[in-house]
Amino acid sequence: MASFDVLVIGELNVDIILNDIQGFPEIGKEIRADQLNLTLGSSSAIFASNLSSLGVSVGMVGLLGNDSFADTIKKSLLDKKVNIDFVMSSDRYSTGLTIVMNYGMDRANVTFPGAMERLMVEDITDQMLLSCKHMHLSSIFLQKGIKKQAVQLFERAKKLGITTSMDPQWDPSENWKLDLSSLLPHLDVWMPNEVEFKNITSVPELAEGLEKIKEYANYVVIKDGIHGAHLWNQGNLTSKPAFLNSEVADCIGAGDSFDAGFISEFIKGSELNRCLEVGNVMGAINTLEPGGTTSFKNREYIEKIAIEKFGFTL
Ligand SMILES: Nc1ncnc2c1ncn2[C@@H]1O[C@H](COP(=O)(O)OP(=O)(O)OP(=O)(O)O)[C@@H](O)[C@H]1O
Ligand SMILES: [Mg+2]
């Protein structure tokens, strides 16, 4: 039976990234973009790919269509040594895609979810869960099928003795409905960014949100862009600064790369401060090249960049 350090359950899609866009799109008009990139997209796949590049053994569970975008995704995952035995495909749905219009440090995205929202909790067998030590889920709002029974999925994983993490990512509907009191007890690490955290807990301040969930949360990691990241652990809040640099190509996937860095250390039982720092350095390395996976060629390369650019030893 296959065996992995981390099993990633999540959405799989390609990113069509437009750069050097001359203005903003307007109905009835046409503008040009002077750069195009077709790459592996989706938070889950970028996380899986970069975690694997760090030397962790990773299996992926997801649903694709039977189309050329699916081939692109499978090839990209295999190139980064992510196991795709549990990636399913269906003739009924098209593979999801995101069109990313990138403007400097920020971007406007349009996502066609396609197959990704058809993956159901009942598709995730105990055999899959028992193949890993740690389970990570990303983009819960994009995965309507999984969201309905996410509590049951995490509860099942914990009962099987697996540690768990989740990055909620953005809610395109901006309803931000997540049953935190049922979900968080089964989650070892919850990993939203600051805006997502405030929206999901429906409070304007971090401290207030943390107060609200203190009864049922385990570790909460809050990503905060150029301000670095914060970790809440039973009432104690620790912050670590970002590794700022003047060579930012774009920030696509910085959050997923942070997650990969953090979890690569968490599963080894490293100190939480070290997990935070490795998360931050991976987020920063992500920003050095376009897209979410370009900087993450292999462990040796990542170690070299971490030392050369940020004086950080992995
Ligand atoms: N411009 C930057 N320079 C250096 N480090 C950065 C920069 N932007 C982000 N990071 C690092 O990456 C981490 C994650 O970034 P961010 O807070 O933007 O996550 P996110 O909003 O979840 O991103 P994503 O859009 O990928 O989901 C930050 O905590 C920080 O350590
Ligand atoms: Mg994010």
Short mmCIF file of C-alpha atoms and ligand atoms in Angstrom, two decimals:
data_model
loop_
_atom_site.label_atom_id
_atom_site.label_comp_id
_atom_site.label_asym_id
_atom_site.label_seq_id
_atom_site.Cartn_x
_atom_site.Cartn_y
_atom_site.Cartn_z
CA MET A 1 0.00 0.00 0.00
CA ALA A 2 1.19 3.51 -0.81
CA SER A 3 2.53 5.47 2.10
CA PHE A 4 3.08 9.22 2.36
CA ASP A 5 4.09 11.75 4.95
CA VAL A 6 1.35 14.09 3.77
CA LEU A 7 -1.87 13.47 1.86
CA VAL A 8 -3.27 16.62 0.23
CA ILE A 9 -6.98 16.70 -0.45
CA GLY A 10 -8.02 19.48 -2.70
CA GLU A 11 -8.80 21.30 -5.84
CA LEU A 12 -6.75 20.86 -8.97
CA ASN A 13 -6.69 23.44 -11.68
CA VAL A 14 -4.44 25.23 -14.12
CA ASP A 15 -3.62 28.92 -13.88
CA ILE A 16 -3.61 31.05 -16.98
CA ILE A 17 -1.54 33.99 -15.74
CA LEU A 18 -1.59 37.30 -17.58
CA ASN A 19 1.13 39.84 -16.76
CA ASP A 20 1.98 43.32 -18.07
CA ILE A 21 -1.71 44.06 -18.58
CA GLN A 22 -2.35 47.45 -20.15
CA GLY A 23 -5.10 48.75 -17.83
CA PHE A 24 -8.14 47.00 -16.34
CA PRO A 25 -10.71 44.89 -18.25
CA GLU A 26 -13.96 46.71 -19.09
CA ILE A 27 -17.16 45.36 -20.58
CA GLY A 28 -17.29 46.07 -24.31
CA LYS A 29 -13.59 46.89 -24.58
CA GLU A 30 -10.40 44.95 -25.20
CA ILE A 31 -7.03 45.42 -23.58
CA ARG A 32 -3.78 43.58 -24.10
CA ALA A 33 -1.52 41.62 -21.80
CA ASP A 34 2.10 41.29 -22.86
CA GLN A 35 2.95 38.11 -20.95
CA LEU A 36 1.21 34.72 -20.68
CA ASN A 37 2.02 31.72 -18.49
CA LEU A 38 0.09 28.43 -18.34
CA THR A 39 1.05 26.69 -15.08
CA LEU A 40 -0.11 24.36 -12.36
CA GLY A 41 -2.62 26.37 -10.35
CA SER A 42 -4.75 25.78 -7.27
CA SER A 43 -3.72 26.22 -3.69
CA SER A 44 -3.75 22.47 -2.99
CA ALA A 45 -1.59 21.53 -5.96
CA ILE A 46 0.94 24.31 -5.32
CA PHE A 47 1.15 23.23 -1.67
CA ALA A 48 1.60 19.56 -2.66
CA SER A 49 4.17 20.35 -5.31
CA ASN A 50 6.31 22.64 -3.12
CA LEU A 51 6.10 20.33 -0.11
CA SER A 52 7.33 17.50 -2.31
CA SER A 53 10.17 19.67 -3.62
CA LEU A 54 11.22 20.17 0.00
CA GLY A 55 11.77 16.40 0.20
CA VAL A 56 8.51 15.37 1.91
CA SER A 57 6.64 12.38 0.40
CA VAL A 58 3.28 13.65 -0.78
CA GLY A 59 0.15 12.01 -2.22
CA MET A 60 -2.65 13.97 -3.83
CA VAL A 61 -6.40 13.32 -3.84
CA GLY A 62 -8.44 15.34 -6.33
CA LEU A 63 -10.83 15.19 -9.25
CA LEU A 64 -10.05 16.18 -12.84
CA GLY A 65 -11.88 16.15 -16.13
CA ASN A 66 -10.58 14.14 -19.08
CA ASP A 67 -8.99 17.00 -21.00
CA SER A 68 -5.66 18.55 -21.87
CA PHE A 69 -5.65 20.75 -18.74
CA ALA A 70 -5.88 17.52 -16.70
CA ASP A 71 -2.81 16.20 -18.55
CA THR A 72 -0.92 19.42 -17.78
CA ILE A 73 -1.78 19.11 -14.08
CA LYS A 74 -0.83 15.42 -13.82
CA LYS A 75 2.46 16.03 -15.60
CA SER A 76 3.32 18.98 -13.37
CA LEU A 77 2.59 16.97 -10.21
CA LEU A 78 4.59 13.97 -11.44
CA ASP A 79 7.50 16.24 -12.44
CA LYS A 80 7.62 17.34 -8.79
CA LYS A 81 7.34 13.70 -7.58
CA VAL A 82 3.84 14.08 -6.12
CA ASN A 83 2.07 10.71 -6.16
CA ILE A 84 -1.18 10.88 -8.19
CA ASP A 85 -2.53 7.35 -7.60
CA PHE A 86 -5.52 8.88 -5.77
CA VAL A 87 -6.23 11.57 -8.39
CA MET A 88 -9.54 10.65 -10.04
CA SER A 89 -10.97 11.76 -13.37
CA SER A 90 -14.46 12.08 -14.77
CA ASP A 91 -15.88 12.45 -18.28
CA ARG A 92 -18.81 14.44 -16.90
CA TYR A 93 -16.89 17.52 -15.77
CA SER A 94 -14.16 19.78 -17.14
CA THR A 95 -10.96 20.42 -15.26
CA GLY A 96 -11.08 23.66 -13.29
CA LEU A 97 -9.07 26.71 -14.27
CA THR A 98 -8.24 30.15 -12.93
CA ILE A 99 -7.51 33.17 -15.07
CA VAL A 100 -5.11 35.31 -13.06
CA MET A 101 -4.79 38.96 -14.01
CA ASN A 102 -1.66 40.01 -12.21
CA TYR A 103 -0.99 43.63 -11.27
CA GLY A 104 2.30 43.98 -9.37
CA MET A 105 1.87 42.55 -5.87
CA ASP A 106 -1.85 41.88 -6.27
CA ARG A 107 -4.16 40.18 -8.72
CA ALA A 108 -7.73 39.69 -9.90
CA ASN A 109 -8.77 36.06 -10.41
CA VAL A 110 -11.64 34.41 -12.26
CA THR A 111 -12.12 30.73 -11.41
CA PHE A 112 -14.13 28.09 -13.24
CA PRO A 113 -14.36 25.35 -10.58
CA GLY A 114 -15.45 22.48 -12.87
CA ALA A 115 -14.53 19.05 -11.51
CA MET A 116 -13.04 20.39 -8.28
CA GLU A 117 -16.41 20.96 -6.64
CA ARG A 118 -17.58 17.44 -7.52
CA LEU A 119 -15.11 15.66 -5.27
CA MET A 120 -17.09 14.27 -2.30
CA VAL A 121 -16.05 13.16 1.18
CA GLU A 122 -17.34 9.65 0.38
CA ASP A 123 -14.75 9.46 -2.45
CA ILE A 124 -12.04 9.68 0.21
CA THR A 125 -11.61 6.16 1.50
CA ASP A 126 -10.06 5.01 4.77
CA GLN A 127 -7.40 3.35 2.63
CA MET A 128 -6.41 6.79 1.32
CA LEU A 129 -6.36 8.31 4.80
CA LEU A 130 -4.38 5.41 6.24
CA SER A 131 -1.72 5.97 3.60
CA CYS A 132 -0.51 9.12 5.37
CA LYS A 133 0.66 10.59 8.66
CA HIS A 134 -0.75 14.06 8.01
CA MET A 135 -3.72 15.28 5.95
CA HIS A 136 -3.97 18.81 4.52
CA LEU A 137 -7.00 20.37 2.87
CA SER A 138 -7.05 23.65 1.01
CA SER A 139 -9.65 25.94 -0.58
CA ILE A 140 -12.67 24.63 1.28
CA PHE A 141 -14.99 27.28 -0.19
CA LEU A 142 -14.15 26.20 -3.74
CA GLN A 143 -14.83 22.56 -2.94
CA LYS A 144 -18.57 22.51 -2.40
CA GLY A 145 -18.73 18.70 -2.32
CA ILE A 146 -16.08 18.42 0.40
CA LYS A 147 -17.31 21.44 2.38
CA LYS A 148 -20.68 19.84 3.12
CA GLN A 149 -19.02 17.04 5.11
CA ALA A 150 -15.67 18.54 6.04
CA VAL A 151 -16.27 18.07 9.77
CA GLN A 152 -16.88 14.36 9.22
CA LEU A 153 -13.69 14.10 7.11
CA PHE A 154 -11.44 15.74 9.71
CA GLU A 155 -13.08 13.81 12.55
CA ARG A 156 -12.45 10.56 10.67
CA ALA A 157 -8.82 11.50 10.02
CA LYS A 158 -8.21 12.28 13.69
CA LYS A 159 -9.83 8.98 14.74
CA LEU A 160 -7.42 7.19 12.41
CA GLY A 161 -4.53 8.87 14.22
CA ILE A 162 -3.59 11.37 11.51
CA THR A 163 -2.59 14.98 12.19
CA THR A 164 -4.48 17.59 10.15
CA SER A 165 -4.20 21.07 8.69
CA MET A 166 -6.38 23.32 6.57
CA ASP A 167 -5.89 26.52 4.60
CA PRO A 168 -9.41 27.88 3.94
CA GLN A 169 -8.39 30.32 1.17
CA TRP A 170 -10.72 32.95 -0.21
CA ASP A 171 -14.50 32.50 -0.35
CA PRO A 172 -15.56 33.69 -3.82
CA SER A 173 -19.17 34.04 -2.58
CA GLU A 174 -17.86 36.10 0.39
CA ASN A 175 -20.37 34.44 2.72
CA TRP A 176 -17.51 33.03 4.81
CA LYS A 177 -19.70 30.41 6.46
CA LEU A 178 -17.64 27.78 8.22
CA ASP A 179 -18.76 25.89 11.31
CA LEU A 180 -15.62 26.64 13.32
CA SER A 181 -16.85 25.20 16.62
CA SER A 182 -17.37 21.79 14.95
CA LEU A 183 -14.37 21.92 12.63
CA LEU A 184 -11.49 23.37 14.68
CA PRO A 185 -11.42 20.67 17.37
CA HIS A 186 -10.41 18.18 14.64
CA LEU A 187 -7.82 20.48 13.10
CA ASP A 188 -4.29 20.56 14.46
CA VAL A 189 -3.31 23.60 12.38
CA TRP A 190 -5.70 26.13 10.84
CA MET A 191 -3.92 28.37 8.31
CA PRO A 192 -5.94 31.33 6.99
CA ASN A 193 -4.46 34.68 5.94
CA GLU A 194 -5.35 37.71 8.02
CA VAL A 195 -8.27 38.88 5.88
CA GLU A 196 -9.72 35.38 5.63
CA PHE A 197 -9.38 34.95 9.40
CA LYS A 198 -11.28 38.18 10.11
CA ASN A 199 -13.99 37.35 7.59
CA ILE A 200 -14.50 33.79 8.83
CA THR A 201 -14.59 34.79 12.50
CA SER A 202 -16.64 37.91 11.51
CA VAL A 203 -14.66 40.36 13.63
CA PRO A 204 -12.55 43.37 12.60
CA GLU A 205 -9.59 42.61 14.94
CA LEU A 206 -7.30 39.61 15.19
CA ALA A 207 -7.35 39.49 19.00
CA GLU A 208 -11.14 39.50 19.08
CA GLY A 209 -11.33 36.64 16.57
CA LEU A 210 -8.85 34.58 18.56
CA GLU A 211 -10.81 35.21 21.74
CA LYS A 212 -13.92 33.95 19.97
CA ILE A 213 -12.40 30.61 18.96
CA LYS A 214 -10.16 29.95 21.97
CA GLU A 215 -12.43 27.25 23.39
CA TYR A 216 -12.10 24.95 20.41
CA ALA A 217 -9.01 25.93 18.37
CA ASN A 218 -5.68 24.10 18.47
CA TYR A 219 -2.87 25.91 16.58
CA VAL A 220 -3.90 28.87 14.44
CA VAL A 221 -1.37 30.23 11.93
CA ILE A 222 -2.28 33.58 10.38
CA LYS A 223 -0.39 34.72 7.30
CA ASP A 224 0.09 38.43 7.00
CA GLY A 225 1.89 39.16 3.69
CA ILE A 226 4.85 41.53 4.06
CA HIS A 227 4.28 41.58 7.84
CA GLY A 228 5.14 37.88 8.09
CA ALA A 229 2.96 35.48 10.08
CA HIS A 230 1.46 34.92 13.53
CA LEU A 231 0.93 31.75 15.50
CA TRP A 232 -1.70 31.38 18.21
CA ASN A 233 -1.24 28.56 20.64
CA GLN A 234 -3.63 28.32 23.59
CA GLY A 235 -3.73 32.05 24.27
CA ASN A 236 -0.12 32.87 23.28
CA LEU A 237 0.43 34.85 20.11
CA THR A 238 3.89 34.76 18.48
CA SER A 239 4.75 36.81 15.39
CA LYS A 240 7.68 36.35 13.01
CA PRO A 241 8.61 38.95 10.36
CA ALA A 242 8.66 38.28 6.62
CA PHE A 243 11.92 37.94 4.70
CA LEU A 244 11.51 41.11 2.66
CA ASN A 245 13.40 41.46 -0.60
CA SER A 246 13.58 43.79 -3.55
CA GLU A 247 13.27 41.04 -6.17
CA VAL A 248 9.55 40.25 -5.96
CA ALA A 249 8.32 38.84 -9.29
CA ASP A 250 4.79 38.21 -7.99
CA CYS A 251 3.15 36.83 -4.85
CA ILE A 252 1.07 34.07 -6.50
CA GLY A 253 1.14 31.02 -4.22
CA ALA A 254 3.14 32.69 -1.41
CA GLY A 255 0.54 31.49 1.09
CA ASP A 256 0.69 27.89 -0.16
CA SER A 257 4.48 27.95 -0.11
CA PHE A 258 4.35 29.28 3.44
CA ASP A 259 2.02 26.37 4.33
CA ALA A 260 4.42 23.89 2.71
CA GLY A 261 7.35 25.28 4.71
CA PHE A 262 5.40 25.29 7.97
CA ILE A 263 4.00 21.78 7.55
CA SER A 264 7.37 20.33 6.40
CA GLU A 265 8.69 21.24 9.86
CA PHE A 266 5.48 20.55 11.82
CA ILE A 267 5.39 16.90 10.75
CA LYS A 268 8.99 16.50 11.95
CA GLY A 269 7.95 17.78 15.36
CA SER A 270 10.09 20.95 15.06
CA GLU A 271 9.56 23.86 17.44
CA LEU A 272 6.68 26.09 16.42
CA ASN A 273 8.96 29.13 16.03
CA ARG A 274 11.04 27.18 13.54
CA CYS A 275 7.86 26.12 11.68
CA LEU A 276 6.87 29.81 11.42
CA GLU A 277 10.31 30.88 10.19
CA VAL A 278 10.51 28.14 7.57
CA GLY A 279 6.99 29.13 6.47
CA ASN A 280 8.07 32.75 6.08
CA VAL A 281 11.24 31.90 4.19
CA MET A 282 9.30 29.65 1.78
CA GLY A 283 6.75 32.44 1.23
CA ALA A 284 9.60 34.81 0.41
CA ILE A 285 11.36 32.32 -1.90
CA ASN A 286 8.03 31.93 -3.71
CA THR A 287 8.00 35.65 -4.52
CA LEU A 288 11.37 35.58 -6.30
CA GLU A 289 10.04 33.96 -9.49
CA PRO A 290 6.67 34.14 -11.28
CA GLY A 291 3.86 31.75 -10.29
CA GLY A 292 3.59 29.48 -7.28
CA THR A 293 6.02 26.67 -8.08
CA THR A 294 8.84 28.12 -10.24
CA SER A 295 11.19 28.83 -7.30
CA PHE A 296 10.79 25.31 -5.91
CA LYS A 297 12.96 23.18 -8.19
CA ASN A 298 14.29 20.73 -5.59
CA ARG A 299 15.51 20.68 -1.97
CA GLU A 300 19.12 21.44 -2.89
CA TYR A 301 18.11 24.50 -4.94
CA ILE A 302 15.71 25.76 -2.22
CA GLU A 303 18.43 25.39 0.46
CA LYS A 304 20.86 27.36 -1.73
CA ILE A 305 18.39 30.22 -2.32
CA ALA A 306 17.43 30.33 1.38
CA ILE A 307 21.07 30.87 2.35
CA GLU A 308 22.08 33.13 -0.54
CA LYS A 309 19.09 35.46 -0.52
CA PHE A 310 17.93 35.34 3.10
CA GLY A 311 20.87 33.99 5.14
CA PHE A 312 18.56 31.20 6.37
CA THR A 313 19.69 27.61 6.91
CA LEU A 314 17.05 25.03 6.15
N1 LIG B 1 6.30 40.52 -0.70
C1 LIG B 1 6.70 39.56 0.13
N2 LIG B 1 8.00 39.50 0.52
C2 LIG B 1 8.44 38.53 1.36
N3 LIG B 1 7.65 37.57 1.86
C3 LIG B 1 6.35 37.58 1.50
C4 LIG B 1 5.80 38.56 0.63
N4 LIG B 1 4.49 38.29 0.45
C5 LIG B 1 4.22 37.20 1.18
N5 LIG B 1 5.34 36.76 1.82
C6 LIG B 1 5.46 35.62 2.72
O1 LIG B 1 4.53 34.63 2.34
C7 LIG B 1 3.60 34.38 3.41
C8 LIG B 1 2.24 34.13 2.85
O2 LIG B 1 1.81 35.24 2.09
P1 LIG B 1 0.35 35.87 2.23
O3 LIG B 1 0.18 36.44 3.57
O4 LIG B 1 0.21 36.77 1.05
O5 LIG B 1 -0.55 34.56 2.11
P2 LIG B 1 -1.92 34.35 1.31
O6 LIG B 1 -2.69 35.63 1.32
O7 LIG B 1 -2.54 33.15 1.89
O8 LIG B 1 -1.37 34.05 -0.13
P3 LIG B 1 -2.06 33.27 -1.35
O9 LIG B 1 -2.66 34.34 -2.17
O10 LIG B 1 -0.93 32.56 -1.96
O11 LIG B 1 -3.10 32.35 -0.78
C9 LIG B 1 3.68 35.59 4.33
O12 LIG B 1 3.31 35.22 5.64
C10 LIG B 1 5.15 36.00 4.17
O13 LIG B 1 5.95 35.22 5.02
MG MG B 2 -3.83 31.94 0.92
#
